Amino acid sequence: MSELKIPGKLMLAGEYAVTLANHLALVFSIDRFISKNYSQLVNEKGVKYGLGSSGAYAVLMTKMENSSLSDKDIFRQALILSRQTQPQNSGADIAASTYSGLLLYKNGSFPERIFFPENWNLIVGWTGKPAITSELVKKNQLSSSFVKESDMVVRKMVDFIKAKDFEKFNQEIFLAEKNLEKLSGVLTDKLAKAIEIAKNFGIEAKISGAGGGDNVIAFTRDPKISQQIKNNWQEAGIIPLDLHVYYKK
């Protein structure tokens, strides 16, 4: 029997709004995992990459206790477990680690799975600095206009992903990032530099997660451009992570 392993996650959009009941996010699982004996969601020094290690751990513990549970029950129980230490957890990370793939998630509901077009390439740059999500969430009071814009971007992203319209999807990445930048403590110099580098190649990039550190993400359709962006990130001290969207079989 193979070892039980649970995937980590990255946020595509809706990071802050989804902390409120009935609001939306797009989240996806990635092909790095946590198991009873190892974690690929931290580096060799134990520093978190910002890939949802806490949520993945809650799902791992839940599945280890009862592997026969349905995904719905695993999600429910892992979320209860996670909220014992993280009361504001939206459940998006739990959903990604439970169901896998790209998910449209509403806080308080079960997720809907969506599929990226096969020729859209994910690129991820790690700043080397872990974000303290709970502090940033507490620090920022979300205005109704911020939440409305966030939900609208998420819905449009879903439409453009389903329509395989890369140009319009890329524009929504830009709008999602601009909305996030209205919040305090979110944009750092390194994140801004990573976004600027991608833009130089005609690609919009955005913070993934709470900001203040962690990761920047972007999508391309040209592997050569992906590599050029990653090379430029590396030169700027932003560490490219070799990650892919993970769909469990």
mmCIF file with all atom_site columns, C-alpha atoms in Angstrom, residues 162-238:
data_model
loop_
_atom_site.group_PDB
_atom_site.id
_atom_site.type_symbol
_atom_site.label_atom_id
_atom_site.label_alt_id
_atom_site.label_comp_id
_atom_site.label_asym_id
_atom_site.label_entity_id
_atom_site.label_seq_id
_atom_site.pdbx_PDB_ins_code
_atom_site.Cartn_x
_atom_site.Cartn_y
_atom_site.Cartn_z
_atom_site.occupancy
_atom_site.B_iso_or_equiv
_atom_site.pdbx_formal_charge
_atom_site.auth_seq_id
_atom_site.auth_comp_id
_atom_site.auth_asym_id
_atom_site.auth_atom_id
_atom_site.pdbx_PDB_model_num
ATOM 1  C CA . LYS A 1 162 ? -13.789 27.709 -19.207 1.00 0.00 ? 162 LYS A CA 1
ATOM 2  C CA . ALA A 1 163 ? -13.739 29.676 -22.486 1.00 0.00 ? 163 ALA A CA 1
ATOM 3  C CA . LYS A 1 164 ? -9.932  29.162 -22.772 1.00 0.00 ? 164 LYS A CA 1
ATOM 4  C CA . ASP A 1 165 ? -9.584  32.916 -23.317 1.00 0.00 ? 165 ASP A CA 1
ATOM 5  C CA . PHE A 1 166 ? -6.035  33.541 -22.126 1.00 0.00 ? 166 PHE A CA 1
ATOM 6  C CA . GLU A 1 167 ? -5.874  37.273 -22.901 1.00 0.00 ? 167 GLU A CA 1
ATOM 7  C CA . LYS A 1 168 ? -8.977  38.073 -20.849 1.00 0.00 ? 168 LYS A CA 1
ATOM 8  C CA . PHE A 1 169 ? -7.864  35.740 -18.070 1.00 0.00 ? 169 PHE A CA 1
ATOM 9  C CA . ASN A 1 170 ? -4.478  37.509 -18.005 1.00 0.00 ? 170 ASN A CA 1
ATOM 10 C CA . GLN A 1 171 ? -6.266  40.849 -17.625 1.00 0.00 ? 171 GLN A CA 1
ATOM 11 C CA . GLU A 1 172 ? -8.205  39.501 -14.638 1.00 0.00 ? 172 GLU A CA 1
ATOM 12 C CA . ILE A 1 173 ? -4.884  38.537 -13.014 1.00 0.00 ? 173 ILE A CA 1
ATOM 13 C CA . PHE A 1 174 ? -3.956  42.225 -13.308 1.00 0.00 ? 174 PHE A CA 1
ATOM 14 C CA . LEU A 1 175 ? -7.271  43.367 -11.807 1.00 0.00 ? 175 LEU A CA 1
ATOM 15 C CA . ALA A 1 176 ? -7.030  40.847 -8.962  1.00 0.00 ? 176 ALA A CA 1
ATOM 16 C CA . GLU A 1 177 ? -3.555  42.132 -8.106  1.00 0.00 ? 177 GLU A CA 1
ATOM 17 C CA . LYS A 1 178 ? -4.615  45.788 -8.203  1.00 0.00 ? 178 LYS A CA 1
ATOM 18 C CA . ASN A 1 179 ? -7.470  45.002 -5.825  1.00 0.00 ? 179 ASN A CA 1
ATOM 19 C CA . LEU A 1 180 ? -5.106  43.220 -3.407  1.00 0.00 ? 180 LEU A CA 1
ATOM 20 C CA . GLU A 1 181 ? -2.757  46.197 -3.447  1.00 0.00 ? 181 GLU A CA 1
ATOM 21 C CA . LYS A 1 182 ? -5.477  48.317 -1.819  1.00 0.00 ? 182 LYS A CA 1
ATOM 22 C CA . LEU A 1 183 ? -4.774  46.407 1.405   1.00 0.00 ? 183 LEU A CA 1
ATOM 23 C CA . SER A 1 184 ? -2.125  47.267 3.968   1.00 0.00 ? 184 SER A CA 1
ATOM 24 C CA . GLY A 1 185 ? 1.104   45.270 4.238   1.00 0.00 ? 185 GLY A CA 1
ATOM 25 C CA . VAL A 1 186 ? 0.378   43.102 1.210   1.00 0.00 ? 186 VAL A CA 1
ATOM 26 C CA . LEU A 1 187 ? 2.820   44.334 -1.447  1.00 0.00 ? 187 LEU A CA 1
ATOM 27 C CA . THR A 1 188 ? 6.559   44.069 -0.695  1.00 0.00 ? 188 THR A CA 1
ATOM 28 C CA . ASP A 1 189 ? 9.463   45.280 -2.810  1.00 0.00 ? 189 ASP A CA 1
ATOM 29 C CA . LYS A 1 190 ? 10.276  41.710 -3.863  1.00 0.00 ? 190 LYS A CA 1
ATOM 30 C CA . LEU A 1 191 ? 6.699   40.928 -4.863  1.00 0.00 ? 191 LEU A CA 1
ATOM 31 C CA . ALA A 1 192 ? 6.498   44.203 -6.797  1.00 0.00 ? 192 ALA A CA 1
ATOM 32 C CA . LYS A 1 193 ? 9.762   43.356 -8.594  1.00 0.00 ? 193 LYS A CA 1
ATOM 33 C CA . ALA A 1 194 ? 8.494   39.881 -9.524  1.00 0.00 ? 194 ALA A CA 1
ATOM 34 C CA . ILE A 1 195 ? 5.279   41.349 -10.931 1.00 0.00 ? 195 ILE A CA 1
ATOM 35 C CA . GLU A 1 196 ? 7.247   43.972 -12.889 1.00 0.00 ? 196 GLU A CA 1
ATOM 36 C CA . ILE A 1 197 ? 9.540   41.313 -14.396 1.00 0.00 ? 197 ILE A CA 1
ATOM 37 C CA . ALA A 1 198 ? 6.598   39.255 -15.657 1.00 0.00 ? 198 ALA A CA 1
ATOM 38 C CA . LYS A 1 199 ? 4.943   42.372 -17.074 1.00 0.00 ? 199 LYS A CA 1
ATOM 39 C CA . ASN A 1 200 ? 8.076   43.056 -19.121 1.00 0.00 ? 200 ASN A CA 1
ATOM 40 C CA . PHE A 1 201 ? 7.241   39.865 -21.025 1.00 0.00 ? 201 PHE A CA 1
ATOM 41 C CA . GLY A 1 202 ? 3.568   40.767 -21.499 1.00 0.00 ? 202 GLY A CA 1
ATOM 42 C CA . ILE A 1 203 ? 2.441   38.518 -18.644 1.00 0.00 ? 203 ILE A CA 1
ATOM 43 C CA . GLU A 1 204 ? 0.442   39.677 -15.635 1.00 0.00 ? 204 GLU A CA 1
ATOM 44 C CA . ALA A 1 205 ? 1.503   38.241 -12.271 1.00 0.00 ? 205 ALA A CA 1
ATOM 45 C CA . LYS A 1 206 ? -0.064  38.507 -8.834  1.00 0.00 ? 206 LYS A CA 1
ATOM 46 C CA . ILE A 1 207 ? 0.465   37.772 -5.201  1.00 0.00 ? 207 ILE A CA 1
ATOM 47 C CA . SER A 1 208 ? -0.794  34.331 -4.247  1.00 0.00 ? 208 SER A CA 1
ATOM 48 C CA . GLY A 1 209 ? -2.114  34.300 -0.701  1.00 0.00 ? 209 GLY A CA 1
ATOM 49 C CA . ALA A 1 210 ? -2.056  37.006 1.930   1.00 0.00 ? 210 ALA A CA 1
ATOM 50 C CA . GLY A 1 211 ? 1.025   38.804 0.602   1.00 0.00 ? 211 GLY A CA 1
ATOM 51 C CA . GLY A 1 212 ? 3.732   40.368 2.739   1.00 0.00 ? 212 GLY A CA 1
ATOM 52 C CA . GLY A 1 213 ? 5.935   37.500 1.520   1.00 0.00 ? 213 GLY A CA 1
ATOM 53 C CA . ASP A 1 214 ? 5.351   33.993 0.178   1.00 0.00 ? 214 ASP A CA 1
ATOM 54 C CA . ASN A 1 215 ? 4.651   33.680 -3.542  1.00 0.00 ? 215 ASN A CA 1
ATOM 55 C CA . VAL A 1 216 ? 3.874   35.405 -6.806  1.00 0.00 ? 216 VAL A CA 1
ATOM 56 C CA . ILE A 1 217 ? 2.162   33.450 -9.586  1.00 0.00 ? 217 ILE A CA 1
ATOM 57 C CA . ALA A 1 218 ? 1.566   33.875 -13.303 1.00 0.00 ? 218 ALA A CA 1
ATOM 58 C CA . PHE A 1 219 ? 0.501   31.819 -16.305 1.00 0.00 ? 219 PHE A CA 1
ATOM 59 C CA . THR A 1 220 ? 1.968   31.700 -19.802 1.00 0.00 ? 220 THR A CA 1
ATOM 60 C CA . ARG A 1 221 ? 1.290   29.726 -22.962 1.00 0.00 ? 221 ARG A CA 1
ATOM 61 C CA . ASP A 1 222 ? 4.905   29.798 -24.120 1.00 0.00 ? 222 ASP A CA 1
ATOM 62 C CA . PRO A 1 223 ? 7.459   27.664 -22.216 1.00 0.00 ? 223 PRO A CA 1
ATOM 63 C CA . LYS A 1 224 ? 10.263  29.916 -23.494 1.00 0.00 ? 224 LYS A CA 1
ATOM 64 C CA . ILE A 1 225 ? 8.666   32.987 -21.907 1.00 0.00 ? 225 ILE A CA 1
ATOM 65 C CA . SER A 1 226 ? 8.083   30.995 -18.708 1.00 0.00 ? 226 SER A CA 1
ATOM 66 C CA . GLN A 1 227 ? 11.788  30.182 -18.555 1.00 0.00 ? 227 GLN A CA 1
ATOM 67 C CA . GLN A 1 228 ? 12.852  33.766 -19.303 1.00 0.00 ? 228 GLN A CA 1
ATOM 68 C CA . ILE A 1 229 ? 10.642  35.088 -16.500 1.00 0.00 ? 229 ILE A CA 1
ATOM 69 C CA . LYS A 1 230 ? 12.002  32.471 -14.090 1.00 0.00 ? 230 LYS A CA 1
ATOM 70 C CA . ASN A 1 231 ? 15.574  33.327 -15.062 1.00 0.00 ? 231 ASN A CA 1
ATOM 71 C CA . ASN A 1 232 ? 14.925  37.015 -14.405 1.00 0.00 ? 232 ASN A CA 1
ATOM 72 C CA . TRP A 1 233 ? 13.219  36.213 -11.108 1.00 0.00 ? 233 TRP A CA 1
ATOM 73 C CA . GLN A 1 234 ? 16.255  34.185 -10.064 1.00 0.00 ? 234 GLN A CA 1
ATOM 74 C CA . GLU A 1 235 ? 18.562  37.107 -10.835 1.00 0.00 ? 235 GLU A CA 1
ATOM 75 C CA . ALA A 1 236 ? 16.347  39.355 -8.679  1.00 0.00 ? 236 ALA A CA 1
ATOM 76 C CA . GLY A 1 237 ? 16.518  36.961 -5.713  1.00 0.00 ? 237 GLY A CA 1
ATOM 77 C CA . ILE A 1 238 ? 13.060  35.479 -6.272  1.00 0.00 ? 238 ILE A CA 1
#
